XYZ file of C-alpha atoms in Angstrom:
509
model
C 50.738 -12.369 -102.756
C 53.663 -14.724 -102.384
C 53.207 -18.059 -100.714
C 54.755 -18.639 -97.296
C 58.421 -19.552 -97.637
C 57.793 -23.044 -96.289
C 55.463 -23.817 -99.184
C 57.662 -22.613 -102.020
C 58.956 -25.542 -104.044
C 57.728 -28.206 -101.596
C 57.740 -31.615 -103.243
C 59.247 -30.348 -106.497
C 62.857 -31.449 -106.376
C 64.376 -31.656 -109.812
C 66.192 -34.911 -109.118
C 65.227 -37.749 -106.823
C 67.958 -39.065 -104.557
C 68.699 -42.761 -104.424
C 67.269 -44.815 -101.558
C 70.761 -45.226 -100.141
C 71.348 -41.471 -100.110
C 67.990 -40.852 -98.446
C 68.733 -43.385 -95.733
C 72.183 -41.894 -95.164
C 70.765 -38.376 -94.918
C 67.998 -39.484 -92.568
C 70.502 -41.285 -90.373
C 72.765 -38.208 -90.155
C 69.839 -35.912 -89.348
C 68.416 -38.250 -86.751
C 71.795 -38.587 -85.081
C 72.099 -34.806 -84.901
C 68.559 -34.382 -83.576
C 69.144 -37.025 -80.943
C 72.126 -35.141 -79.604
C 70.540 -31.668 -79.541
C 67.675 -31.941 -76.982
C 69.952 -31.334 -74.024
C 71.428 -28.233 -75.648
C 67.972 -27.017 -76.657
C 66.576 -27.613 -73.162
C 69.494 -25.769 -71.594
C 68.888 -22.805 -73.917
C 65.181 -22.746 -72.998
C 65.987 -22.802 -69.295
C 68.439 -19.925 -69.763
C 65.726 -17.920 -71.516
C 63.202 -18.582 -68.734
C 65.677 -17.383 -66.109
C 66.556 -14.360 -68.253
C 62.940 -13.331 -68.818
C 62.239 -13.513 -65.101
C 65.079 -11.078 -64.374
C 64.348 -8.570 -67.160
C 62.201 -5.486 -66.664
C 58.971 -5.581 -68.743
C 60.131 -2.293 -70.263
C 62.571 -4.263 -72.456
C 59.998 -6.874 -73.506
C 56.957 -6.912 -75.760
C 53.801 -6.541 -73.701
C 51.552 -9.077 -75.426
C 50.817 -10.997 -78.615
C 48.987 -7.979 -80.044
C 52.181 -5.914 -79.929
C 54.169 -8.762 -81.494
C 51.563 -9.182 -84.246
C 51.611 -5.453 -84.970
C 55.404 -5.511 -85.255
C 55.325 -8.471 -87.668
C 52.622 -6.997 -89.851
C 54.181 -3.543 -90.109
C 57.650 -4.871 -90.869
C 56.540 -7.407 -93.501
C 54.259 -4.897 -95.224
C 57.171 -2.452 -95.453
C 59.519 -5.202 -96.703
C 57.144 -6.274 -99.475
C 57.157 -2.713 -100.801
C 60.730 -1.585 -100.131
C 63.015 -4.632 -100.249
C 66.096 -4.412 -102.423
C 66.415 -6.639 -105.488
C 69.433 -8.789 -104.556
C 70.697 -11.809 -106.524
C 70.615 -14.218 -103.578
C 66.997 -13.313 -102.894
C 66.046 -14.026 -106.489
C 67.950 -17.311 -106.336
C 66.163 -18.387 -103.157
C 62.739 -17.400 -104.493
C 63.100 -18.973 -107.949
C 64.944 -22.191 -107.062
C 62.563 -25.110 -106.452
C 65.236 -27.632 -105.480
C 65.549 -27.296 -101.703
C 69.208 -28.314 -101.545
C 70.272 -25.868 -104.246
C 68.190 -23.129 -102.640
C 69.822 -23.794 -99.268
C 73.277 -23.684 -100.851
C 72.471 -20.333 -102.486
C 71.422 -18.889 -99.128
C 74.485 -20.398 -97.446
C 76.908 -18.773 -99.898
C 75.279 -15.352 -99.550
C 75.195 -15.432 -95.759
C 78.854 -16.436 -95.503
C 79.904 -13.743 -97.972
C 77.872 -11.096 -96.137
C 79.581 -11.712 -92.813
C 81.318 -8.397 -91.990
C 81.178 -7.389 -95.674
C 78.865 -4.783 -97.212
C 76.095 -5.795 -99.607
C 77.453 -3.601 -102.409
C 80.794 -5.414 -102.261
C 79.232 -8.874 -102.237
C 76.798 -8.594 -105.188
C 79.291 -9.124 -108.038
C 81.247 -11.771 -106.148
C 78.071 -13.694 -105.389
C 76.872 -13.581 -108.999
C 80.197 -14.855 -110.324
C 80.452 -17.516 -107.602
C 77.028 -18.924 -108.406
C 77.777 -18.895 -112.140
C 81.178 -20.560 -111.855
C 82.038 -21.753 -108.367
C 85.706 -21.074 -107.753
C 88.083 -19.138 -105.524
C 86.904 -15.547 -105.978
C 87.469 -14.625 -102.371
C 90.595 -12.472 -102.373
C 88.825 -9.109 -102.560
C 86.376 -10.036 -99.801
C 88.890 -10.861 -97.093
C 88.131 -13.102 -94.093
C 89.529 -15.974 -96.117
C 88.719 -18.717 -93.615
C 85.043 -18.244 -94.502
C 85.670 -19.513 -98.020
C 87.661 -22.470 -96.749
C 84.939 -23.500 -94.290
C 82.266 -23.086 -96.942
C 84.109 -25.481 -99.226
C 84.674 -27.940 -96.394
C 80.978 -27.848 -95.570
C 79.929 -28.295 -99.198
C 82.189 -31.338 -99.514
C 80.674 -32.828 -96.399
C 77.191 -32.377 -97.855
C 78.293 -34.244 -100.981
C 80.442 -36.960 -99.444
C 78.679 -37.714 -96.159
C 75.118 -36.395 -96.450
C 74.257 -37.716 -99.891
C 74.054 -34.262 -101.460
C 71.302 -33.129 -99.070
C 71.523 -30.086 -96.840
C 70.369 -30.565 -93.226
C 66.842 -29.198 -92.898
C 66.815 -27.513 -89.470
C 68.866 -24.822 -87.781
C 69.956 -27.307 -85.116
C 71.243 -29.936 -87.578
C 72.805 -27.333 -89.865
C 74.817 -25.968 -86.962
C 75.822 -29.394 -85.753
C 76.672 -31.107 -89.051
C 78.310 -28.375 -91.141
C 81.725 -26.897 -90.245
C 81.770 -23.136 -89.870
C 77.975 -22.814 -89.666
C 77.070 -20.969 -86.477
C 73.765 -20.011 -84.953
C 73.122 -17.029 -87.236
C 73.974 -18.757 -90.536
C 72.018 -21.863 -89.531
C 68.972 -19.747 -88.698
C 69.191 -17.875 -91.992
C 69.418 -21.046 -94.094
C 66.697 -22.871 -92.157
C 64.233 -19.964 -92.254
C 64.832 -18.734 -95.811
C 65.350 -22.064 -97.583
C 63.239 -24.444 -95.501
C 60.662 -22.201 -93.817
C 61.615 -23.069 -90.238
C 60.313 -20.500 -87.739
C 63.703 -19.773 -86.249
C 65.312 -16.404 -85.611
C 68.521 -14.697 -86.718
C 70.513 -11.982 -84.990
C 73.236 -10.186 -86.905
C 74.545 -6.661 -86.374
C 71.588 -5.095 -88.167
C 68.964 -7.070 -86.261
C 70.727 -6.427 -82.943
C 70.682 -2.674 -83.587
C 66.965 -2.716 -84.467
C 66.036 -4.704 -81.365
C 68.218 -2.595 -79.075
C 66.458 0.554 -80.244
C 62.955 -0.883 -80.314
C 63.310 -2.117 -76.718
C 65.744 0.576 -75.462
C 68.589 -1.817 -74.692
C 71.660 0.308 -74.070
C 74.046 -2.227 -72.553
C 76.882 -3.762 -74.566
C 75.177 -5.961 -77.231
C 78.188 -8.275 -77.328
C 77.786 -9.258 -73.663
C 76.287 -12.670 -72.926
C 73.256 -11.284 -71.110
C 72.316 -8.837 -73.866
C 73.013 -11.383 -76.600
C 70.676 -13.880 -74.942
C 67.966 -11.244 -74.640
C 68.286 -10.254 -78.300
C 67.989 -13.855 -79.483
C 64.985 -14.326 -77.209
C 63.269 -11.219 -78.610
C 64.048 -12.229 -82.185
C 62.579 -15.689 -81.654
C 59.455 -14.173 -80.122
C 58.995 -11.882 -83.117
C 59.737 -14.191 -86.060
C 56.623 -14.745 -88.157
C 55.750 -18.472 -88.311
C 54.036 -18.041 -91.684
C 56.894 -16.149 -93.345
C 60.016 -16.722 -91.231
C 62.505 -16.240 -94.053
C 60.927 -13.016 -95.232
C 60.631 -11.731 -91.672
C 64.305 -12.363 -90.903
C 65.375 -10.704 -94.148
C 63.038 -7.785 -93.409
C 64.599 -7.250 -89.975
C 68.076 -7.268 -91.516
C 66.914 -4.975 -94.331
C 65.470 -2.515 -91.827
C 68.776 -2.315 -89.976
C 70.786 -1.983 -93.189
C 68.706 0.720 -94.888
C 66.644 2.602 -92.275
C 67.779 1.864 -88.720
C 71.409 2.514 -89.616
C 74.285 2.980 -87.140
C 74.469 6.737 -87.785
C 71.737 9.089 -89.026
C 68.866 6.578 -88.946
C 65.756 7.453 -90.988
C 63.256 7.221 -88.141
C 60.479 8.947 -90.076
C 60.584 6.093 -92.626
C 60.623 3.293 -90.057
C 57.589 0.985 -90.232
C 57.799 0.151 -86.500
C 58.500 3.630 -85.133
C 55.303 3.569 -83.062
C 56.706 0.553 -81.173
C 60.209 1.956 -80.727
C 61.168 2.840 -77.159
C 64.247 4.742 -78.351
C 62.001 6.950 -80.471
C 59.707 7.473 -77.490
C 62.696 8.436 -75.366
C 63.760 11.052 -77.924
C 60.295 12.618 -77.839
C 60.341 12.569 -74.067
C 63.672 14.365 -73.936
C 62.799 17.090 -76.438
C 62.787 20.397 -74.519
C 59.548 21.694 -76.004
C 57.604 18.497 -75.412
C 59.151 17.323 -72.156
C 56.753 19.091 -69.822
C 53.680 17.687 -71.501
C 55.024 14.189 -71.990
C 56.806 13.381 -68.745
C 53.624 12.283 -67.033
C 52.025 10.675 -70.070
C 51.116 6.990 -69.735
C 52.310 6.467 -73.324
C 55.907 7.072 -72.253
C 57.194 4.131 -70.282
C 60.384 3.896 -68.305
C 62.388 0.976 -67.048
C 61.638 0.127 -63.432
C 63.741 -2.891 -62.417
C 62.526 -4.744 -59.360
C 66.000 -4.812 -57.817
C 69.108 -2.716 -58.367
C 70.467 -1.377 -61.646
C 68.922 -2.787 -64.838
C 71.588 -4.685 -66.763
C 69.962 -3.911 -70.125
C 69.685 -0.120 -69.740
C 72.388 2.396 -70.565
C 75.179 1.970 -67.996
C 75.506 4.696 -65.340
C 78.948 5.522 -66.712
C 77.391 6.362 -70.103
C 74.071 8.151 -69.446
C 71.642 9.327 -72.106
C 73.202 11.802 -74.527
C 70.505 14.064 -75.957
C 72.628 14.935 -78.998
C 72.703 11.284 -80.100
C 68.977 10.627 -80.054
C 68.091 7.017 -80.929
C 71.781 6.394 -81.645
C 72.197 6.129 -77.869
C 71.070 2.545 -78.486
C 73.092 0.435 -78.626
C 76.336 1.791 -77.231
C 79.394 0.459 -78.994
C 81.671 -1.827 -77.049
C 85.195 -0.499 -76.677
C 87.286 -1.918 -79.484
C 90.758 -3.208 -78.803
C 93.458 -1.629 -80.975
C 94.838 -3.779 -83.760
C 97.866 -5.851 -82.859
C 100.939 -4.664 -84.754
C 103.241 -7.151 -86.449
C 106.081 -6.871 -88.965
C 107.632 -9.249 -91.445
C 110.029 -9.289 -94.361
C 108.862 -10.787 -97.648
C 110.611 -11.317 -100.961
C 109.392 -11.583 -104.541
C 111.714 -14.179 -106.090
C 111.532 -14.162 -109.887
C 113.100 -16.117 -112.742
C 112.893 -13.592 -115.621
C 114.331 -16.032 -118.199
C 112.375 -19.156 -117.237
C 111.179 -21.408 -120.041
C 107.754 -20.225 -121.165
C 108.077 -16.789 -119.586
C 109.072 -15.174 -116.317
C 107.994 -17.020 -113.160
C 107.653 -15.996 -109.519
C 107.710 -18.179 -106.410
C 104.689 -18.570 -104.132
C 104.522 -20.701 -100.994
C 101.439 -21.864 -99.101
C 100.607 -20.674 -95.595
C 99.782 -23.142 -92.809
C 96.231 -24.505 -92.633
C 95.468 -22.576 -89.447
C 95.906 -19.004 -88.276
C 95.879 -15.768 -90.273
C 95.186 -16.257 -94.019
C 95.213 -20.030 -93.509
C 95.862 -22.024 -96.676
C 96.441 -19.035 -98.942
C 99.552 -18.448 -101.051
C 102.158 -15.747 -100.503
C 105.733 -14.763 -101.207
C 108.343 -16.343 -98.890
C 108.341 -14.367 -95.625
C 110.048 -14.273 -92.241
C 109.470 -12.443 -88.988
C 110.971 -8.962 -88.978
C 114.461 -8.570 -87.495
C 115.631 -5.209 -86.094
C 119.068 -5.577 -87.703
C 119.278 -5.240 -91.497
C 122.075 -7.867 -91.833
C 120.102 -10.329 -89.690
C 116.971 -9.573 -91.699
C 118.683 -10.277 -95.018
C 120.278 -13.455 -93.664
C 116.977 -14.842 -92.331
C 115.125 -13.992 -95.541
C 117.810 -15.530 -97.745
C 117.707 -18.740 -95.689
C 113.933 -18.904 -96.142
C 114.286 -18.393 -99.902
C 116.934 -21.105 -100.161
C 114.661 -23.481 -98.272
C 112.262 -23.318 -101.205
C 114.524 -22.622 -104.200
C 117.998 -23.935 -103.354
C 121.293 -21.925 -103.328
C 120.818 -18.247 -104.183
C 123.128 -15.200 -104.548
C 122.713 -12.811 -101.626
C 124.242 -9.867 -103.453
C 121.149 -9.304 -105.602
C 118.647 -9.141 -102.721
C 117.174 -5.621 -102.867
C 114.979 -3.769 -100.381
C 112.149 -2.140 -102.373
C 109.894 -0.468 -99.856
C 107.200 -1.008 -97.267
C 103.572 -2.106 -97.316
C 101.216 -1.538 -94.382
C 98.053 -3.660 -94.485
C 95.274 -3.666 -91.885
C 93.366 -6.877 -91.297
C 90.389 -7.093 -88.939
C 92.577 -7.365 -85.832
C 96.177 -7.098 -87.034
C 98.155 -4.235 -88.524
C 100.873 -5.952 -90.538
C 103.884 -4.123 -91.962
C 105.776 -5.859 -94.778
C 109.360 -4.942 -95.615
C 109.381 -5.780 -99.309
C 112.458 -7.275 -100.979
C 113.066 -8.454 -104.521
C 115.483 -10.951 -106.042
C 115.726 -11.664 -109.781
C 117.666 -14.748 -110.879
C 119.140 -13.276 -114.049
C 122.175 -15.425 -114.782
C 121.263 -18.719 -113.169
C 119.956 -21.933 -114.629
C 116.148 -21.778 -114.390
C 114.597 -23.820 -111.593
C 111.884 -26.036 -113.048
C 110.552 -27.774 -109.943
C 109.515 -26.704 -106.442
C 109.139 -28.678 -103.218
C 105.669 -29.478 -101.778
C 103.936 -26.318 -100.637
C 105.590 -24.105 -103.267
C 104.844 -23.215 -106.895
C 106.548 -21.273 -109.675
C 103.880 -19.185 -111.430
C 103.705 -16.949 -114.463
C 102.465 -13.446 -113.791
C 99.155 -14.316 -115.407
C 98.765 -17.298 -113.089
C 99.621 -15.131 -110.093
C 96.722 -12.766 -110.807
C 94.207 -15.661 -110.674
C 95.770 -17.466 -107.691
C 94.336 -17.553 -104.167
C 96.399 -14.740 -102.696
C 95.382 -12.012 -100.274
C 95.001 -8.339 -101.111
C 98.117 -7.679 -99.030
C 100.206 -9.985 -101.243
C 98.908 -8.189 -104.340
C 99.981 -4.887 -102.824
C 103.461 -6.330 -102.197
C 103.645 -7.411 -105.832
C 102.658 -3.936 -107.023
C 105.632 -2.528 -105.128
C 107.860 -5.096 -106.831
C 106.498 -4.217 -110.267
C 107.270 -0.558 -109.618
C 103.650 0.555 -110.072
C 103.507 1.694 -106.476
C 107.075 2.321 -105.257
C 108.013 3.102 -101.693
C 105.432 3.087 -98.917
C 101.994 1.781 -99.773
C 99.401 2.369 -97.079
C 95.741 1.480 -96.860
C 93.306 -0.925 -95.316
C 91.965 -4.066 -96.803
C 88.486 -2.580 -97.139
C 89.591 0.620 -98.829
C 91.651 -1.117 -101.530
C 89.494 -4.083 -102.500
C 90.104 -4.923 -106.147
C 87.149 -4.513 -108.461
C 85.649 -7.758 -109.754
C 85.246 -6.171 -113.196
C 89.007 -5.614 -113.425
C 89.857 -9.212 -112.698
C 90.706 -11.921 -115.149
C 87.607 -13.791 -116.298
C 87.374 -17.231 -114.608
C 88.665 -20.044 -116.789
C 86.375 -22.620 -118.369
C 87.816 -25.243 -116.040
C 86.264 -23.721 -112.966
C 83.585 -25.659 -111.138
C 79.938 -24.746 -111.569
C 77.276 -24.960 -108.911
C 76.356 -28.538 -109.850
C 79.857 -29.715 -108.878
C 79.066 -29.134 -105.204
C 76.300 -31.715 -105.438
C 78.456 -34.407 -107.030
C 81.173 -36.437 -105.263
C 84.413 -34.497 -104.958
C 87.492 -35.990 -106.637
C 90.643 -34.898 -104.856
C 93.983 -34.290 -106.580
C 97.480 -34.794 -105.282
C 98.722 -31.273 -106.025
C 97.316 -28.374 -104.004
C 95.296 -25.971 -106.121
C 96.399 -22.364 -106.320
C 92.797 -21.391 -107.016
C 91.415 -22.731 -103.754
C 91.895 -21.303 -100.297
C 90.582 -24.568 -98.858
C 93.435 -26.689 -100.115
C-alpha cells in the first residue's frame, strides 16, 4: 500500500538551499499568506450562504456517505488508473520542488487538450525543456509556464510555493484548478480541484442539471469537491475523480455499470426511476429521492426550458451551455523567400505582439484582409517592405487559401508568395524579424496555422486547405529531434540568463 501523498519524499530533498534562499522563500510565502485570509474568509462566507440555499437533494447527507464515496473511488483508482508519465514522475521524484514542477507542466499541458495528445509532448518536455508547444495549441499556456518558472528561480530561490493559496497568488497563469492540483499531488494539501471531468462527475452524482459554467453551480461544485477530498490521500483522490470522468463518466455513452460510485449517483437513480417497467414500483420508494426546494424553482436542477429527456439517461446531467459561434476573421499573409541567400534559401518570419492571439509566436508578415485585390496587394507589399526594404511588386503571387479554426476564432488566410530571385540577398533584419533556413523554420515557435500556410507555399497542399487545429496536429514523432542546446529540467531551477536577441524556439520571448 502506498504511503499518503503528503508523506512521500518528506525531508529527502536532494539539494539543500542556502540560508538566504530559504529566508527569501519564507518571506514570499508569508507575504502571500498574510494577504489571503480576507479572500479565504469571503469564500467561506459564500459557501455558507450557498449551502443554506441549496436543497439537501444536491448535497451529501452525512460523513458516512462522504466516506463511502472516498473509499469506493480510491479503491477503483488503485486498480484501474492509467500509467501516465506525469504520475510516475510525481510518485518517484523525492525532491518536492521538482515534483511540483512536473505536476505543473502536466496540468498546464492538459488544459483543453486530450491525454493521448499530451503524453509524447510531456515526455520530451521533461527530457529536454524547450518550445515543443506548437502542436498543442493554446500557446499562451507555454508562455505563462515559462514566466512562472523564471519567477520561481529568480524571486523564490528555486522553491515552489507549498499551498494552493500561495501558488495561485505568486505564480503567473496559475489559477484555482492548477494550484489545487499542484498542492494536493506534490505537497499533500487537502484541497480540491474541479476541471471538466470532475464537474461532470459531481453534476451526475448530485443531479445538478443547471449550467455548470454559471457562478452558482461553479461554487457548488467546488464546495462538493472540497467536502469529498480525502485528507489522507488528496492527490490520489483528485486524480481519481478526474480519471473517473475521463474514462468512465464520459460526456457521451458513460459506462455506468463500471462506475465505483454508481450506488451514490442521483442521475443513475433517476434513470431507474424513469424506466417504464420499473417506474410503478419505484416511484414511491424511499430510496429514490427528489429535489424539494424550500422556495421556488431550484437553481441547480434541470431548467424548466430543458426538462428531463428519457433518451439521454444520465447524460441529462450536466446540460451543455450554449456555445457562441467562432468569430470569423480574414488576413493576407506572404511567404517572402530569398532562394539564393548565402548558406541556403531563407524565409522571413516576424514576431507577433506579446498580447492577444498567438502572443509572442512567429509568423509570416500579414495584414488585415482588404476586399479589393489591388488594395490587398498594396497593403501586403507595404508590410513586407517594412521588414525587408524595397521589393518588386510584380512577383507577388496569390497561391491559395487556408482556413484555420482556433478555440474562438475562425481565421481565413489569403496566402501569397514572393521569391527574391534576382536581388542582392538581404543579410540582416530589423528587431522583431528573422531570416531563417527551412530547417530552422521547422523547429521555430510557429503555430500550426503558419505551418499550413507554408505547406501551401511549398506546393505540397495547393489551393484551399481546410481543417481545425485539433484535427491536424503534427505528430511529435515526425518532428525534428530537439537540438543538444535545449534546456533540461535542471535549467528551470538555476538562475535564468537572458539574451539580447529574441529566441525563435521560445513562445515566451
